[in-house]
mmCIF file of C-alpha atoms and ligand atoms in Angstrom:
data_model
loop_
_atom_site.group_PDB
_atom_site.id
_atom_site.type_symbol
_atom_site.label_atom_id
_atom_site.label_comp_id
_atom_site.label_asym_id
_atom_site.label_seq_id
_atom_site.Cartn_x
_atom_site.Cartn_y
_atom_site.Cartn_z
ATOM 1 C CA MET A 1039 0.000 0.000 0.000
ATOM 2 C CA SER A 1040 1.250 3.448 -0.838
ATOM 3 C CA ASP A 1041 0.611 7.118 -1.012
ATOM 4 C CA ILE A 1042 0.626 9.102 -4.263
ATOM 5 C CA ARG A 1043 2.211 12.495 -4.794
ATOM 6 C CA LEU A 1044 2.084 14.652 -7.915
ATOM 7 C CA GLU A 1045 4.351 17.671 -8.180
ATOM 8 C CA GLY A 1046 3.710 20.167 -10.955
ATOM 9 C CA VAL A 1047 2.576 17.429 -13.323
ATOM 10 C CA THR A 1048 2.030 18.795 -16.824
ATOM 11 C CA ARG A 1049 1.155 16.978 -20.027
ATOM 12 C CA ARG A 1050 1.186 18.978 -23.240
ATOM 13 C CA TYR A 1051 -0.007 18.068 -26.690
ATOM 14 C CA GLY A 1052 1.644 20.749 -28.804
ATOM 15 C CA THR A 1053 0.827 23.982 -27.011
ATOM 16 C CA PHE A 1054 -2.298 22.570 -25.378
ATOM 17 C CA ALA A 1055 -1.939 21.409 -21.763
ATOM 18 C CA ALA A 1056 -4.230 18.453 -20.957
ATOM 19 C CA ALA A 1057 -2.763 18.501 -17.423
ATOM 20 C CA ASP A 1058 -1.374 21.803 -16.221
ATOM 21 C CA GLN A 1059 0.904 22.032 -13.172
ATOM 22 C CA VAL A 1060 -1.109 19.577 -11.097
ATOM 23 C CA ASP A 1061 -0.104 19.024 -7.461
ATOM 24 C CA LEU A 1062 -1.811 16.345 -5.406
ATOM 25 C CA SER A 1063 -1.049 14.284 -2.318
ATOM 26 C CA VAL A 1064 -3.125 11.204 -1.617
ATOM 27 C CA THR A 1065 -2.354 9.570 1.708
ATOM 28 C CA GLN A 1066 -2.134 5.824 2.152
ATOM 29 C CA GLY A 1067 -5.553 4.205 2.189
ATOM 30 C CA GLU A 1068 -7.309 7.389 1.132
ATOM 31 C CA PHE A 1069 -10.126 7.481 -1.459
ATOM 32 C CA VAL A 1070 -9.839 10.539 -3.674
ATOM 33 C CA THR A 1071 -12.142 11.288 -6.581
ATOM 34 C CA ILE A 1072 -11.180 13.393 -9.572
ATOM 35 C CA LEU A 1073 -14.197 15.273 -10.784
ATOM 36 C CA GLY A 1074 -14.481 17.520 -13.811
ATOM 37 C CA PRO A 1075 -16.264 18.076 -17.106
ATOM 38 C CA SER A 1076 -15.481 16.148 -20.260
ATOM 39 C CA GLY A 1077 -12.031 17.035 -21.573
ATOM 40 C CA SER A 1078 -10.823 18.479 -18.256
ATOM 41 C CA GLY A 1079 -7.896 16.050 -18.086
ATOM 42 C CA LYS A 1080 -9.154 13.313 -15.742
ATOM 43 C CA THR A 1081 -8.112 10.323 -17.858
ATOM 44 C CA THR A 1082 -4.864 12.079 -18.720
ATOM 45 C CA LEU A 1083 -3.989 12.339 -15.021
ATOM 46 C CA LEU A 1084 -4.817 8.693 -14.334
ATOM 47 C CA SER A 1085 -2.831 7.472 -17.317
ATOM 48 C CA LEU A 1086 0.155 9.556 -16.168
ATOM 49 C CA ILE A 1087 -0.031 7.977 -12.712
ATOM 50 C CA ALA A 1088 -0.470 4.513 -14.220
ATOM 51 C CA GLY A 1089 2.563 4.970 -16.443
ATOM 52 C CA LEU A 1090 0.571 4.611 -19.668
ATOM 53 C CA ASN A 1091 1.538 8.176 -20.558
ATOM 54 C CA ARG A 1092 4.486 10.419 -19.651
ATOM 55 C CA PRO A 1093 4.367 13.931 -18.223
ATOM 56 C CA THR A 1094 5.995 16.715 -20.202
ATOM 57 C CA SER A 1095 7.229 18.064 -16.876
ATOM 58 C CA GLY A 1096 6.705 17.480 -13.173
ATOM 59 C CA ARG A 1097 7.242 14.442 -10.970
ATOM 60 C CA ILE A 1098 5.146 11.510 -9.779
ATOM 61 C CA PHE A 1099 5.861 9.635 -6.537
ATOM 62 C CA ILE A 1100 4.253 6.402 -5.376
ATOM 63 C CA GLY A 1101 5.103 5.214 -1.889
ATOM 64 C CA GLY A 1102 7.789 7.896 -1.740
ATOM 65 C CA ARG A 1103 9.524 6.474 -4.821
ATOM 66 C CA ASP A 1104 9.968 8.690 -7.876
ATOM 67 C CA VAL A 1105 8.205 6.695 -10.619
ATOM 68 C CA THR A 1106 8.102 9.489 -13.198
ATOM 69 C CA ASN A 1107 10.165 7.388 -15.592
ATOM 70 C CA ALA A 1108 9.132 3.924 -14.391
ATOM 71 C CA THR A 1109 7.191 1.610 -16.686
ATOM 72 C CA ALA A 1110 3.563 0.704 -15.977
ATOM 73 C CA GLN A 1111 4.688 -2.814 -14.891
ATOM 74 C CA GLU A 1112 7.091 -1.355 -12.341
ATOM 75 C CA ARG A 1113 4.307 0.595 -10.624
ATOM 76 C CA ASN A 1114 2.092 -2.244 -9.314
ATOM 77 C CA ILE A 1115 -1.183 -0.481 -9.969
ATOM 78 C CA GLY A 1116 -4.679 -1.934 -10.272
ATOM 79 C CA LEU A 1117 -6.655 -0.352 -13.114
ATOM 80 C CA VAL A 1118 -10.339 -0.408 -14.038
ATOM 81 C CA PHE A 1119 -11.834 1.435 -16.967
ATOM 82 C CA GLN A 1120 -15.394 2.123 -18.041
ATOM 83 C CA SER A 1121 -15.240 -0.316 -20.930
ATOM 84 C CA TYR A 1122 -14.844 -3.621 -19.142
ATOM 85 C CA ALA A 1123 -11.890 -4.716 -21.252
ATOM 86 C CA LEU A 1124 -12.147 -8.303 -20.060
ATOM 87 C CA PHE A 1125 -10.597 -10.970 -22.261
ATOM 88 C CA PRO A 1126 -13.667 -12.354 -24.047
ATOM 89 C CA HIS A 1127 -12.169 -15.770 -24.833
ATOM 90 C CA MET A 1128 -11.205 -16.409 -21.193
ATOM 91 C CA THR A 1129 -13.405 -17.508 -18.319
ATOM 92 C CA VAL A 1130 -13.994 -15.324 -15.278
ATOM 93 C CA LEU A 1131 -11.358 -17.262 -13.331
ATOM 94 C CA GLN A 1132 -8.832 -17.050 -16.180
ATOM 95 C CA ASN A 1133 -9.416 -13.305 -16.434
ATOM 96 C CA VAL A 1134 -8.670 -12.857 -12.742
ATOM 97 C CA LEU A 1135 -5.659 -15.205 -12.900
ATOM 98 C CA PHE A 1136 -4.174 -13.218 -15.776
ATOM 99 C CA PRO A 1137 -2.383 -10.432 -13.813
ATOM 100 C CA LEU A 1138 -0.955 -13.109 -11.491
ATOM 101 C CA GLY A 1139 0.525 -14.959 -14.463
ATOM 102 C CA VAL A 1140 2.122 -11.723 -15.647
ATOM 103 C CA ARG A 1141 3.721 -11.481 -12.190
ATOM 104 C CA ARG A 1142 4.846 -15.117 -12.331
ATOM 105 C CA ILE A 1143 2.481 -16.245 -9.592
ATOM 106 C CA GLY A 1144 0.973 -19.616 -10.495
ATOM 107 C CA GLY A 1145 -0.329 -22.887 -9.137
ATOM 108 C CA ALA A 1146 -2.274 -23.228 -5.907
ATOM 109 C CA GLU A 1147 -1.182 -19.779 -4.685
ATOM 110 C CA ALA A 1148 -2.640 -18.073 -7.777
ATOM 111 C CA ASP A 1149 -5.803 -20.128 -7.578
ATOM 112 C CA ARG A 1150 -6.337 -19.167 -3.942
ATOM 113 C CA LEU A 1151 -5.733 -15.437 -4.624
ATOM 114 C CA ALA A 1152 -8.102 -15.450 -7.613
ATOM 115 C CA ARG A 1153 -10.872 -17.231 -5.722
ATOM 116 C CA ASP A 1154 -10.441 -14.857 -2.760
ATOM 117 C CA ALA A 1155 -10.738 -11.854 -5.088
ATOM 118 C CA LEU A 1156 -13.867 -13.300 -6.709
ATOM 119 C CA LYS A 1157 -15.399 -13.902 -3.291
ATOM 120 C CA LEU A 1158 -14.625 -10.290 -2.384
ATOM 121 C CA VAL A 1159 -16.730 -9.066 -5.308
ATOM 122 C CA ARG A 1160 -19.393 -11.730 -4.670
ATOM 123 C CA LEU A 1161 -18.803 -13.641 -7.891
ATOM 124 C CA ASP A 1162 -17.856 -17.002 -6.413
ATOM 125 C CA GLY A 1163 -19.782 -19.655 -8.309
ATOM 126 C CA LEU A 1164 -19.387 -17.899 -11.677
ATOM 127 C CA GLU A 1165 -15.712 -18.837 -12.190
ATOM 128 C CA ASN A 1166 -16.299 -20.775 -15.389
ATOM 129 C CA ARG A 1167 -18.542 -18.298 -17.218
ATOM 130 C CA ARG A 1168 -17.271 -16.191 -20.067
ATOM 131 C CA PRO A 1169 -17.709 -12.380 -20.002
ATOM 132 C CA SER A 1170 -20.469 -12.592 -22.634
ATOM 133 C CA GLN A 1171 -22.467 -14.724 -20.182
ATOM 134 C CA LEU A 1172 -22.403 -12.023 -17.489
ATOM 135 C CA SER A 1173 -24.423 -8.858 -16.873
ATOM 136 C CA GLY A 1174 -22.730 -5.457 -17.100
ATOM 137 C CA GLY A 1175 -22.507 -5.203 -13.318
ATOM 138 C CA GLN A 1176 -21.011 -8.686 -13.041
ATOM 139 C CA GLN A 1177 -18.477 -7.888 -15.759
ATOM 140 C CA GLN A 1178 -17.438 -4.780 -13.889
ATOM 141 C CA ARG A 1179 -17.037 -6.858 -10.721
ATOM 142 C CA VAL A 1180 -14.700 -9.195 -12.622
ATOM 143 C CA ALA A 1181 -12.711 -6.155 -13.739
ATOM 144 C CA LEU A 1182 -12.495 -5.062 -10.077
ATOM 145 C CA ALA A 1183 -11.401 -8.533 -8.948
ATOM 146 C CA ARG A 1184 -8.756 -8.569 -11.671
ATOM 147 C CA ALA A 1185 -7.535 -5.134 -10.564
ATOM 148 C CA VAL A 1186 -7.086 -6.074 -6.902
ATOM 149 C CA VAL A 1187 -6.094 -9.789 -7.098
ATOM 150 C CA PHE A 1188 -2.335 -9.061 -7.099
ATOM 151 C CA LYS A 1189 -2.619 -6.708 -4.106
ATOM 152 C CA PRO A 1190 -1.763 -3.496 -5.961
ATOM 153 C CA ASP A 1191 -0.179 -0.557 -4.157
ATOM 154 C CA ILE A 1192 -2.819 1.735 -5.592
ATOM 155 C CA LEU A 1193 -6.116 1.409 -7.396
ATOM 156 C CA LEU A 1194 -7.024 3.694 -10.316
ATOM 157 C CA LEU A 1195 -10.622 3.651 -11.512
ATOM 158 C CA ASP A 1196 -11.707 5.586 -14.613
ATOM 159 C CA GLU A 1197 -15.512 5.886 -14.740
ATOM 160 C CA PRO A 1198 -15.809 2.227 -13.674
ATOM 161 C CA LEU A 1199 -19.567 2.451 -13.203
ATOM 162 C CA GLY A 1200 -20.302 4.806 -16.078
ATOM 163 C CA ALA A 1201 -21.842 2.176 -18.342
ATOM 164 C CA LEU A 1202 -24.283 0.874 -15.730
ATOM 165 C CA ASP A 1203 -27.841 1.986 -15.152
ATOM 166 C CA ARG A 1204 -28.559 4.168 -12.150
ATOM 167 C CA LYS A 1205 -29.780 1.517 -9.706
ATOM 168 C CA LEU A 1206 -26.955 -0.888 -10.433
ATOM 169 C CA ARG A 1207 -24.475 1.965 -10.270
ATOM 170 C CA GLU A 1208 -25.693 2.893 -6.797
ATOM 171 C CA GLU A 1209 -25.371 -0.738 -5.657
ATOM 172 C CA LEU A 1210 -21.851 -1.002 -6.997
ATOM 173 C CA GLN A 1211 -20.895 2.328 -5.425
ATOM 174 C CA VAL A 1212 -21.620 0.839 -2.009
ATOM 175 C CA GLU A 1213 -19.712 -2.342 -2.884
ATOM 176 C CA LEU A 1214 -16.780 -0.389 -4.247
ATOM 177 C CA LYS A 1215 -16.552 1.643 -1.063
ATOM 178 C CA GLN A 1216 -16.680 -1.516 1.065
ATOM 179 C CA LEU A 1217 -14.047 -3.234 -1.079
ATOM 180 C CA GLN A 1218 -11.776 -0.214 -0.827
ATOM 181 C CA ARG A 1219 -12.211 -0.091 2.939
ATOM 182 C CA THR A 1220 -11.607 -3.826 3.345
ATOM 183 C CA LEU A 1221 -8.414 -3.700 1.299
ATOM 184 C CA GLY A 1222 -7.323 -0.306 2.637
ATOM 185 C CA VAL A 1223 -5.918 0.437 -0.801
ATOM 186 C CA THR A 1224 -5.113 4.002 -1.839
ATOM 187 C CA THR A 1225 -7.682 4.794 -4.517
ATOM 188 C CA LEU A 1226 -8.147 7.423 -7.201
ATOM 189 C CA LEU A 1227 -11.535 7.372 -8.913
ATOM 190 C CA VAL A 1228 -12.479 9.396 -11.958
ATOM 191 C CA THR A 1229 -16.081 10.349 -12.475
ATOM 192 C CA HIS A 1230 -18.179 13.153 -13.878
ATOM 193 C CA ASP A 1231 -21.035 12.161 -11.550
ATOM 194 C CA GLN A 1232 -21.024 14.665 -8.686
ATOM 195 C CA GLU A 1233 -23.204 12.562 -6.432
ATOM 196 C CA GLU A 1234 -20.882 9.600 -6.853
ATOM 197 C CA ALA A 1235 -17.914 11.803 -5.998
ATOM 198 C CA LEU A 1236 -19.563 13.396 -2.989
ATOM 199 C CA SER A 1237 -20.796 10.109 -1.543
ATOM 200 C CA LEU A 1238 -17.736 7.878 -2.035
ATOM 201 C CA SER A 1239 -14.695 9.973 -1.387
ATOM 202 C CA ASP A 1240 -12.605 11.109 1.519
ATOM 203 C CA ARG A 1241 -11.630 14.065 -0.641
ATOM 204 C CA ILE A 1242 -12.436 15.283 -4.118
ATOM 205 C CA MET A 1243 -10.270 17.064 -6.637
ATOM 206 C CA VAL A 1244 -12.118 19.318 -9.046
ATOM 207 C CA LEU A 1245 -10.411 19.797 -12.390
ATOM 208 C CA ASP A 1246 -11.124 22.252 -15.178
ATOM 209 C CA LYS A 1247 -9.048 22.670 -18.340
ATOM 210 C CA GLY A 1248 -6.241 20.566 -16.902
ATOM 211 C CA ARG A 1249 -5.963 22.698 -13.788
ATOM 212 C CA THR A 1250 -6.814 21.937 -10.189
ATOM 213 C CA GLN A 1251 -9.681 24.096 -8.965
ATOM 214 C CA GLN A 1252 -9.968 22.666 -5.468
ATOM 215 C CA VAL A 1253 -8.933 19.651 -3.417
ATOM 216 C CA ALA A 1254 -11.106 19.253 -0.340
ATOM 217 C CA ALA A 1255 -13.440 17.012 1.623
ATOM 218 C CA PRO A 1256 -16.797 16.682 -0.176
ATOM 219 C CA THR A 1257 -18.779 18.798 2.275
ATOM 220 C CA GLU A 1258 -16.117 21.480 2.272
ATOM 221 C CA ALA A 1259 -16.013 21.685 -1.519
ATOM 222 C CA TYR A 1260 -19.813 21.810 -1.611
ATOM 223 C CA LEU A 1261 -20.299 24.435 1.092
ATOM 224 C CA LYS A 1262 -17.017 26.334 0.689
ATOM 225 C CA PRO A 1263 -16.230 26.191 -3.029
ATOM 226 C CA ALA A 1264 -12.881 27.700 -3.959
ATOM 227 C CA ASN A 1265 -14.335 29.590 -6.894
ATOM 228 C CA ARG A 1266 -17.351 30.062 -9.118
ATOM 229 C CA PHE A 1267 -16.529 27.068 -11.280
ATOM 230 C CA VAL A 1268 -16.522 24.662 -8.312
ATOM 231 C CA ALA A 1269 -19.681 26.263 -6.905
ATOM 232 C CA GLU A 1270 -21.545 25.696 -10.175
ATOM 233 C CA PHE A 1271 -20.065 22.302 -10.940
ATOM 234 C CA LEU A 1272 -21.026 20.799 -7.571
ATOM 235 C CA GLY A 1273 -24.792 21.088 -7.586
ATOM 236 C CA ILE A 1274 -27.011 24.135 -7.646
ATOM 237 C CA ALA A 1275 -25.478 27.448 -6.618
ATOM 238 C CA ASN A 1276 -27.385 30.607 -5.739
ATOM 239 C CA PHE A 1277 -25.180 33.647 -6.207
ATOM 240 C CA VAL A 1278 -25.978 36.587 -3.972
ATOM 241 C CA SER A 1279 -24.338 39.954 -3.392
ATOM 242 C CA LEU A 1280 -22.458 40.472 -0.149
ATOM 243 C CA PRO A 1281 -22.477 43.829 1.698
ATOM 244 C CA ASP A 1282 -18.859 44.442 0.604
ATOM 245 C CA GLY A 1283 -19.782 44.031 -3.076
ATOM 246 C CA ARG A 1284 -18.342 40.542 -3.456
ATOM 247 C CA GLN A 1285 -20.405 37.579 -4.629
ATOM 248 C CA GLY A 1286 -21.332 34.747 -2.340
ATOM 249 C CA VAL A 1287 -22.856 31.347 -2.908
ATOM 250 C CA VAL A 1288 -25.648 29.821 -0.858
ATOM 251 C CA ARG A 1289 -26.815 26.250 -1.413
ATOM 252 C CA PRO A 1290 -30.535 25.503 -1.946
ATOM 253 C CA GLU A 1291 -30.749 23.509 1.305
ATOM 254 C CA ARG A 1292 -29.706 26.622 3.227
ATOM 255 C CA VAL A 1293 -32.470 28.803 1.818
ATOM 256 C CA ARG A 1294 -35.501 29.084 4.113
ATOM 257 C CA LEU A 1295 -39.072 29.714 3.071
ATOM 258 C CA SER A 1296 -41.775 31.105 5.298
ATOM 259 C CA ALA A 1297 -45.189 32.642 4.936
ATOM 260 C CA GLY A 1298 -44.325 35.642 7.147
ATOM 261 C CA GLU A 1299 -42.539 38.901 6.413
ATOM 262 C CA GLN A 1300 -39.110 38.189 7.916
ATOM 263 C CA GLY A 1301 -37.237 37.708 4.627
ATOM 264 C CA LYS A 1302 -37.208 38.880 1.047
ATOM 265 C CA SER A 1303 -40.495 38.686 -0.776
ATOM 266 C CA ALA A 1304 -40.540 36.192 -3.630
ATOM 267 C CA ARG A 1305 -42.900 34.513 -6.044
ATOM 268 C CA VAL A 1306 -42.878 30.743 -6.546
ATOM 269 C CA VAL A 1307 -42.095 30.130 -10.209
ATOM 270 C CA GLU A 1308 -41.889 26.383 -10.049
ATOM 271 C CA ALA A 1309 -42.189 23.636 -7.454
ATOM 272 C CA ILE A 1310 -40.475 20.365 -8.341
ATOM 273 C CA TYR A 1311 -41.122 17.251 -6.272
ATOM 274 C CA LEU A 1312 -38.035 15.169 -5.641
ATOM 275 C CA GLY A 1313 -39.523 12.625 -3.260
ATOM 276 C CA GLN A 1314 -38.232 13.716 0.141
ATOM 277 C CA MET A 1315 -37.562 17.284 -0.984
ATOM 278 C CA VAL A 1316 -39.289 19.978 -2.948
ATOM 279 C CA ARG A 1317 -37.143 22.224 -5.088
ATOM 280 C CA TYR A 1318 -38.525 25.715 -5.562
ATOM 281 C CA HIS A 1319 -37.507 28.174 -8.228
ATOM 282 C CA LEU A 1320 -38.241 31.573 -6.767
ATOM 283 C CA ALA A 1321 -38.258 35.027 -8.307
ATOM 284 C CA LEU A 1322 -37.202 37.739 -5.897
ATOM 285 C CA ASP A 1323 -38.328 41.295 -6.439
ATOM 286 C CA GLY A 1324 -35.800 42.824 -8.800
ATOM 287 C CA ASN A 1325 -35.657 39.782 -11.062
ATOM 288 C CA GLN A 1326 -33.098 37.680 -9.172
ATOM 289 C CA THR A 1327 -33.959 33.985 -9.021
ATOM 290 C CA VAL A 1328 -33.130 31.707 -6.129
ATOM 291 C CA VAL A 1329 -33.448 27.945 -5.798
ATOM 292 C CA ALA A 1330 -34.525 26.489 -2.462
ATOM 293 C CA ALA A 1331 -34.678 22.820 -1.479
ATOM 294 C CA VAL A 1332 -36.922 22.104 1.478
ATOM 295 C CA PRO A 1333 -38.099 18.829 3.019
ATOM 296 C CA PHE A 1334 -41.502 17.761 1.737
ATOM 297 C CA LEU A 1335 -43.844 17.461 4.706
ATOM 298 C CA GLY A 1336 -47.143 16.821 2.953
ATOM 299 C CA THR A 1337 -47.912 20.247 1.555
ATOM 300 C CA ALA A 1338 -46.043 22.495 -0.818
ATOM 301 C CA HIS A 1339 -46.282 26.027 -2.125
ATOM 302 C CA ALA A 1340 -47.858 26.327 -5.542
ATOM 303 C CA PRO A 1341 -46.515 28.326 -8.478
ATOM 304 C CA GLY A 1342 -47.657 31.940 -8.248
ATOM 305 C CA GLU A 1343 -47.823 31.920 -4.436
ATOM 306 C CA ARG A 1344 -45.913 34.604 -2.573
ATOM 307 C CA VAL A 1345 -43.438 33.497 0.064
ATOM 308 C CA SER A 1346 -40.720 34.984 2.192
ATOM 309 C CA VAL A 1347 -37.146 33.880 1.515
ATOM 310 C CA SER A 1348 -34.211 34.127 3.876
ATOM 311 C CA TRP A 1349 -30.803 32.649 4.674
ATOM 312 C CA GLU A 1350 -28.216 33.024 7.388
ATOM 313 C CA SER A 1351 -25.233 35.163 6.494
ATOM 314 C CA ALA A 1352 -23.087 32.305 7.876
ATOM 315 C CA ASP A 1353 -24.461 30.109 5.085
ATOM 316 C CA VAL A 1354 -23.158 32.398 2.356
ATOM 317 C CA TRP A 1355 -19.662 31.562 1.160
ATOM 318 C CA PRO A 1356 -17.728 34.272 -0.690
ATOM 319 C CA VAL A 1357 -16.475 33.253 -4.132
ATOM 320 C CA THR A 1358 -14.400 34.951 -6.775
HETATM 321 N N1 ATP B 1434 -3.146 11.885 -27.374
HETATM 322 C C1 ATP B 1434 -3.715 13.095 -27.362
HETATM 323 N N2 ATP B 1434 -3.424 14.024 -28.286
HETATM 324 C C2 ATP B 1434 -3.979 15.247 -28.255
HETATM 325 N N3 ATP B 1434 -4.873 15.648 -27.342
HETATM 326 C C3 ATP B 1434 -5.219 14.772 -26.388
HETATM 327 C C4 ATP B 1434 -4.670 13.455 -26.356
HETATM 328 N N4 ATP B 1434 -5.216 12.811 -25.278
HETATM 329 C C5 ATP B 1434 -6.050 13.684 -24.693
HETATM 330 N N5 ATP B 1434 -6.068 14.852 -25.361
HETATM 331 C C6 ATP B 1434 -6.861 16.033 -25.019
HETATM 332 O O1 ATP B 1434 -6.645 16.345 -23.655
HETATM 333 C C7 ATP B 1434 -7.846 16.813 -23.045
HETATM 334 C C8 ATP B 1434 -8.137 15.999 -21.820
HETATM 335 O O2 ATP B 1434 -8.499 14.689 -22.211
HETATM 336 P P1 ATP B 1434 -8.920 13.583 -21.156
HETATM 337 O O3 ATP B 1434 -9.142 12.329 -21.885
HETATM 338 O O4 ATP B 1434 -7.918 13.570 -20.063
HETATM 339 O O5 ATP B 1434 -10.301 14.206 -20.618
HETATM 340 P P2 ATP B 1434 -11.334 13.615 -19.556
HETATM 341 O O6 ATP B 1434 -11.430 14.610 -18.449
HETATM 342 O O7 ATP B 1434 -10.961 12.223 -19.206
HETATM 343 O O8 ATP B 1434 -12.702 13.653 -20.387
HETATM 344 P P3 ATP B 1434 -13.942 12.606 -20.424
HETATM 345 O O9 ATP B 1434 -14.794 12.940 -19.225
HETATM 346 O O10 ATP B 1434 -14.647 12.963 -21.699
HETATM 347 O O11 ATP B 1434 -13.397 11.219 -20.395
HETATM 348 C C9 ATP B 1434 -8.926 16.743 -24.123
HETATM 349 O O12 ATP B 1434 -9.102 18.017 -24.666
HETATM 350 C C10 ATP B 1434 -8.346 15.776 -25.143
HETATM 351 O O13 ATP B 1434 -8.809 16.061 -26.416
HETATM 352 MG MG1 MG B 1435 -11.851 10.352 -19.517
#
């Protein structure tokens, strides 16, 4: 098991920087998620750490060792990508045995490790199936077993659940978290799903245009975004003016509605039921709109109704 450290990691293609001066420290056993829009450099960063790609400048350390120029094989990394990339002609067991063979582990030892890994992802009993005889979720579990069977120092996951439907994805998120905890393996996950990032990770790293925007615990990034980009990327952001002229962001859950006069007067534009919550789009006097999310307790305000809107100044986070 190891920690990961990136120092000024840059990857250029011509004059374009897919990764631009990225610094990151992931402590041993930590689960960090890289979050960012399409093209922000997430896969580039993972492939640089995995040794499938080389930085133009900067250094990469794994377990304190400078691996900037080490081959992928020398790095002992477990990898899972969105496309399952299982060997179609091999059985489940053969797929999981494969990385052991590469590392010259064979015989009873390999068999035991492979069966343990399959048990860990709850696939024991399916050893002799071929990938085409498995569901998408089962295939992704095989990919996970194959990534952890050789006890990698670190685990790199690039949109591993991206191809699965929502319900299955949520199930596998829980399993992935449990697997990671059981193994205690340092993990970097790439996703563009904010909920996945917020729910799974010890910390998240938000990327935009190859540059780090913020590295923080999920709640901190959500409630104290480093800038406007992070505020807007992580959920719904209400921007409000602060007394000193700066802009601040307040999250919908922090906006209060009441029938009285104690806040700003607003008109309900839309009320959207989300099961446990109702999301209101509100028009304040002066044309500003605010989104509020309040628990649904049996009744809701209807569009056109007038309400009073308020928030605590402590719930407004200044952004630039
Ligand atoms: N080999 C390459 N040559 C030129 N440009 C590249 C190359 N690989 C990646 N890029 C560019 O680098 C940028 C980052 O790509 P990357 O694949 O890291 O994005 P991503 O964040 O993983 O996006 P997605 O969410 O769509 O997977 C993109 O603009 C991409 O076009
Ligand atoms: Mg990608």
